[in-house]
Structures are given as structure tokens and as C-alpha cells.
Coordinates of C-alpha atoms in Angstrom, one line a residue:
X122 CA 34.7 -9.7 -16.4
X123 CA 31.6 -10.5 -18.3
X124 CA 30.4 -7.5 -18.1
X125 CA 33.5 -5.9 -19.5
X126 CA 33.1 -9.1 -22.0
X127 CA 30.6 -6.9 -23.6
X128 CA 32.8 -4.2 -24.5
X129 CA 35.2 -6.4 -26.4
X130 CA 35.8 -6.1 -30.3
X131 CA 35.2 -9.2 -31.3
X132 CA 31.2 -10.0 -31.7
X133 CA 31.7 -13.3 -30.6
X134 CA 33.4 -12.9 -27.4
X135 CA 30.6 -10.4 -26.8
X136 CA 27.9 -12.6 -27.6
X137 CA 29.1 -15.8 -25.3
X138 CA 30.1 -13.3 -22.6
X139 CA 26.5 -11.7 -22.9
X140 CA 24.8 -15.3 -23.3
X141 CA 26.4 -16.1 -19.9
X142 CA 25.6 -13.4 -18.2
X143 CA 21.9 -13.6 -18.7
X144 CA 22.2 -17.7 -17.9
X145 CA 24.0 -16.4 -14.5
X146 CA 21.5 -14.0 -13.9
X147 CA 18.3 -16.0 -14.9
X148 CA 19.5 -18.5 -12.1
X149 CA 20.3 -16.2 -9.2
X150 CA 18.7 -16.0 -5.6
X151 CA 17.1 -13.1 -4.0
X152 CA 20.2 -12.1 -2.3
X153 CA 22.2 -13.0 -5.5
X154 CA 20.6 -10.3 -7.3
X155 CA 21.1 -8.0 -4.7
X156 CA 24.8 -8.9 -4.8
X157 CA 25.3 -8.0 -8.4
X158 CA 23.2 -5.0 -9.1
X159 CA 25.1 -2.6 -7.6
X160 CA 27.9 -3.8 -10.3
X161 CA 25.6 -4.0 -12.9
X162 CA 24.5 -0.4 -12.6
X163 CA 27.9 1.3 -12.2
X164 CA 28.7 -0.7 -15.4
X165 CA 25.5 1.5 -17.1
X166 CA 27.5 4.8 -16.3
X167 CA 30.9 3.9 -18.5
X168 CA 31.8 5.9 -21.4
X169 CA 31.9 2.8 -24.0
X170 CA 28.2 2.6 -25.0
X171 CA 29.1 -1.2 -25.8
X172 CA 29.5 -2.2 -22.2
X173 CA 26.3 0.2 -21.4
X174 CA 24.6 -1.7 -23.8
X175 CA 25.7 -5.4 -22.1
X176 CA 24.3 -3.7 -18.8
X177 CA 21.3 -2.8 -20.2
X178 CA 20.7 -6.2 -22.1
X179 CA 21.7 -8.0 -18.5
X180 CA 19.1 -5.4 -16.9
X181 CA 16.6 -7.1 -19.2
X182 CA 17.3 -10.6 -18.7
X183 CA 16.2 -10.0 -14.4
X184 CA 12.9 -10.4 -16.2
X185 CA 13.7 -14.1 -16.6
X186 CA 14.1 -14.0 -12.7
X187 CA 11.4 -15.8 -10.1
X188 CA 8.9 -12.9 -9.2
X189 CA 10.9 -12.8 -5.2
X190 CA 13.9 -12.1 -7.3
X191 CA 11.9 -9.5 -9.9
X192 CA 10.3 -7.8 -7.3
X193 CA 14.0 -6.8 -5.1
X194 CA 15.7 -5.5 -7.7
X195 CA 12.6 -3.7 -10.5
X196 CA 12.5 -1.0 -8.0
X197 CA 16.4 0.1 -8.9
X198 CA 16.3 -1.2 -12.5
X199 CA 13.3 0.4 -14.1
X200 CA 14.2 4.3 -13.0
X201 CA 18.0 3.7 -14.5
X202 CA 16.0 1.6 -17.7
X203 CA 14.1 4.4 -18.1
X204 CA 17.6 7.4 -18.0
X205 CA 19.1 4.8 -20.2
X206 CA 15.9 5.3 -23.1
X207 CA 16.8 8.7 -23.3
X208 CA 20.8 7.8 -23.9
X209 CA 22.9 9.8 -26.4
X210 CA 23.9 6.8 -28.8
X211 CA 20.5 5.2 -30.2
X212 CA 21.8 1.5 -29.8
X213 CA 21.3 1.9 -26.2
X214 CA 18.5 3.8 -26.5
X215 CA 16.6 1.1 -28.4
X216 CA 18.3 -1.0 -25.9
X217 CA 16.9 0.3 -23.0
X218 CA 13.1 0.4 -24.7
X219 CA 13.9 -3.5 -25.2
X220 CA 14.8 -4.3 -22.0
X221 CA 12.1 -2.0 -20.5
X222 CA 9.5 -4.3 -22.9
X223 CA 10.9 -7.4 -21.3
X224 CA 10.1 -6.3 -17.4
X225 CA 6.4 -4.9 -19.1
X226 CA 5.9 -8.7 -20.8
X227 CA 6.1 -10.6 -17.0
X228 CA 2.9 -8.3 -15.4
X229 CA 0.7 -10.2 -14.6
X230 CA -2.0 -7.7 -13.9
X231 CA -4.7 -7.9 -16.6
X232 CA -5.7 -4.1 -16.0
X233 CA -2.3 -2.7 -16.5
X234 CA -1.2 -4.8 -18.9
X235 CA -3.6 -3.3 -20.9
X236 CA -2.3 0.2 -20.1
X237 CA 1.4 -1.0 -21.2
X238 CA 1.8 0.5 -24.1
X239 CA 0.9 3.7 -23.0
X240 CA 3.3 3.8 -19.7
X241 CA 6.0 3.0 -22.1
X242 CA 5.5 6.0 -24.4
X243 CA 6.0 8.0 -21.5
X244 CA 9.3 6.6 -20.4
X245 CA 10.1 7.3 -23.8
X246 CA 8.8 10.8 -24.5
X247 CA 8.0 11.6 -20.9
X248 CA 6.7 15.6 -21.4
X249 CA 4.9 14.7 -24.3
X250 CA 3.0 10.9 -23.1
X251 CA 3.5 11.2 -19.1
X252 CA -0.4 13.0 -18.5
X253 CA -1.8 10.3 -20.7
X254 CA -0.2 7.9 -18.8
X255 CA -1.8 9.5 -15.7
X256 CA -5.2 9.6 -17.7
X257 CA -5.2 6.0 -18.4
X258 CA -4.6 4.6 -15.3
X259 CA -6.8 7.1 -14.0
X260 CA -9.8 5.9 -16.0
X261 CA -9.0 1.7 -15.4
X262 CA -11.0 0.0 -13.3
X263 CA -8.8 -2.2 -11.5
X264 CA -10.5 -6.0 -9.7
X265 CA -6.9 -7.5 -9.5
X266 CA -3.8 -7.2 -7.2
X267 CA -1.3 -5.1 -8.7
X268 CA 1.9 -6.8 -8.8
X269 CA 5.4 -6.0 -8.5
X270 CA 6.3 -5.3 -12.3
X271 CA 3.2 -3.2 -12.2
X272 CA 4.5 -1.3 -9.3
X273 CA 8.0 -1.1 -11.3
X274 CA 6.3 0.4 -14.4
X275 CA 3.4 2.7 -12.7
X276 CA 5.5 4.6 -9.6
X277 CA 8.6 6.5 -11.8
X278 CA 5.7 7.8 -14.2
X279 CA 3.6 8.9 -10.6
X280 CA 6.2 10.6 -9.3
X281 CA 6.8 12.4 -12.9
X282 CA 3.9 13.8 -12.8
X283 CA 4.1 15.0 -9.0
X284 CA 7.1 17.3 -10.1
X285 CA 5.3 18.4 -13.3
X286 CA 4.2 22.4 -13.3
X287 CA 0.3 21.3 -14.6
X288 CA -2.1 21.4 -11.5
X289 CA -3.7 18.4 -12.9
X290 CA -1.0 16.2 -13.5
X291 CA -0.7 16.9 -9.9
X292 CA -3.6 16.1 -8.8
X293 CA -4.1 12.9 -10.8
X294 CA -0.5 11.9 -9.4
X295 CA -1.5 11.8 -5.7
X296 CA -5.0 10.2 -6.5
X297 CA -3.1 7.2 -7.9
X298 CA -0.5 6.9 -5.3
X299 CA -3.1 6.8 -2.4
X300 CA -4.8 4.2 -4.4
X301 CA -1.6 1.9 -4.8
X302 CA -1.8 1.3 -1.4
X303 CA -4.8 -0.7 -1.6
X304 CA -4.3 -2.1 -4.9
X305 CA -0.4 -3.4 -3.8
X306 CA 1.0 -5.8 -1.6
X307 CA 2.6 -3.8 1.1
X308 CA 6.0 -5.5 1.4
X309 CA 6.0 -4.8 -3.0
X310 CA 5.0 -0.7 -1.7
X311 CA 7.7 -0.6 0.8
X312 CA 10.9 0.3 -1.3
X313 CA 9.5 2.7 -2.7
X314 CA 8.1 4.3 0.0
X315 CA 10.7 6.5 1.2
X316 CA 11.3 8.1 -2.4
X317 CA 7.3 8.7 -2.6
X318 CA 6.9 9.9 0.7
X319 CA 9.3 12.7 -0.1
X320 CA 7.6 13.5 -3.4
X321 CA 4.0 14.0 -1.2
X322 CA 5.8 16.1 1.8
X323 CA 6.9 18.4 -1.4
X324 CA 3.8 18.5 -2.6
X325 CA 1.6 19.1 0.1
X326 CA 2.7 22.8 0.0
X327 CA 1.5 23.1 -2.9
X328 CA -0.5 26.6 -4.2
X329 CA -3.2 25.0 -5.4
X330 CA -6.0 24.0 -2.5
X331 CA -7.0 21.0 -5.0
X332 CA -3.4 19.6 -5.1
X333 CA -2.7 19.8 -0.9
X334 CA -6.1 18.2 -0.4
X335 CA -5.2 15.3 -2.8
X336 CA -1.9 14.3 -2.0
X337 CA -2.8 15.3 1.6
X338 CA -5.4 12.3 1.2
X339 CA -2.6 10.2 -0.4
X340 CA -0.1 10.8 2.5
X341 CA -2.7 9.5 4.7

């Protein structure tokens, strides 16, 4: 209901209904947020862009969350965030950039928060901004743990640039992933393991000698 809340006419039933929404959500448990994601992302894929928007803004507001909470549900979130940048009406677009900002404010690791602005142009012009992306995080040194909004931010730009048609895209791809797995907590790695995985086992086979040696590495 709160959710639908946010399609309604009136600006201030939208407003209380999206005010307690984010209150629900900034208190919820792990398992909470595992409840109500599922209905939070169906409610991304209605036709009224008002109620997309409300999802998106909620989507936003699991930034407020513990980092327990954050970490289970950034690995669903910031993939849909980043379809929703590239939405046909451009008040969920900007949106979607907002509440992609919110989840990039709560990384903690000094490295890649330094890097932020660049991963977020590519979720928001991904062929043009994705190989810089992958340049910059090629070329930064990292001393700290990378946490789980890091993870969030870094993998769906990764695995962009595994199914891009430049070699060195690639290459640079596969060198970061099989450096995420010492840089990242494993139980943080493991949800998105089986969507990476995939990505490697299609790219091992690729024409390229440089690329199968790399991600052949990586898969290791």
C-alpha cells in the first residue's frame, strides 16, 4: 500500500506515504529486507513512472540500513538502480542517479571512494565512461578492505566490460575481478559469484590468447 501510496495524485499523500516507507525501511532486519525487496522491485517495473519513482526513492533509503542489512540486498538493488538511470521519463532517471549517489555516499573504502565519481558516469553513460571506469580502478592502489557498497558499485561495471567487443576492456575486466577476491570479504564476494562465474566461463573462449590467459587467471 505505501508503495502504491506513491502513485497517488495528491502530493501529500505521496509524501507521508514515501516518508514512511523510508522510516520502515531504515529500521528493518536482515531478513526484513529480504522480505520486502522482491515487492519493492516488481513495483520498479509498473507503467506509472510515479510509483517507479517511490521504488526507486525506497531503493535509496536501504542506504540508511546497518552495513549486515546493506550488504544482502546492494547486490539486487544496484544492477536494477543502474536499468532505472537509463529510464524513458527523466524524473526517474534523475531518480535513479540520486539513489545510486546515496548507496556511493556509505563506502567506506577510501580508495574507491575516490574513484566514485567516475563508476557513476558509467552507470550513466555506460559505452561512453565504462573503459575509464576500468582504467581507474585499474591504476588505484588499494591498502584497505573493499567493502560491500564497493563491491555493489565496482562488479555490474566489471562484468560490462567482460561483454564489451574491445580486447582490452576485456582484459582489464578479468584482472580486476581476480583481484576482488583478495581485496573482499568472501561472504560480501559470494552473491555475486554465480553471475561472475558465468561471465569468466564465457570468456575464457575468447579469440584473443591475452583475454583467456587473464580471465583464466581470474577463474582461478
Amino acid at each position: 500500500p505505501l508503495l502504491e501510496g506513491h502513485a497517488e495524485t495528491d502530493k501529500e499523500v505521496r509524501q507521508m506515504a514515501s516518508a514512511a516507507a523510508a522510516s520502515i525501511v531504515s529500521r528493518l532486519s536482515a531478513h526484513g529486507v529480504k522480505k520486502i525487496l522482491p515487492t519493492v522491485l516488481e513495483a520498479m517495473d509498473v507503467h506509472q513512472w510515479r510509483a517507479r519513482q517511490g521504488a526507486i526513492r525506497l531503493m535509496g533509503s536501504l542506504a540508511m540500513c546497518a552495513p549486515k542489512q546493506l550488504a544482502v540486498c546492494l547486490p539486487e538493488v544496484v544492477p536494477r538502480l543502474a536499468m532505472a538511470v537509463k529510464d524513458s521519463h527523466p524524473k526517474v532517471k534523475h531518480s535513479g542517479a540520486k539513489a545510486l549517489e546515496k548507496i556511493a555516499a556509505v563506502v567506506r573504502n577510501p580508495e574507491v571512494s575516490s574513484v566514485v565519481p567516475t563508476l557513476l558516469a558509467a552507470y550513466s553513460e555506460p559505452t561512453k565512461c565504462t573503459e575509464a571506469a576500468l582504467d581507474a580502478l585499474m591504476t588505484t592502489s588499494f591498502v584497505h578492505r573493499i567493502d560491500a557498497p564497493s563491491l555493489a558499485l565496482i562488479i555490474p561495471v566489471v562484468l560490462r566490460g567482460l561483454r564489451t567487443t574491445k580486447t582490452n576492456a576485456r582484459t582489464k575486466s578479468a584482472r580486476i575481478m581476480g583481484s576482488l577476491c583478495t581485496l573482499a570479504s568472501p561472504s560480501d564476494l559470494l552473491p555475486y559469484m554465480e553471475h561472475v562465474m558465468e561471465e569468466l566461463r564465457d570468456t575464457v573462449s575468447d579469440s584473443s590468447p591475452a583475454v583467456r590467459s587473464v580471465v583464466a587467471h581470474a577463474i582461478g
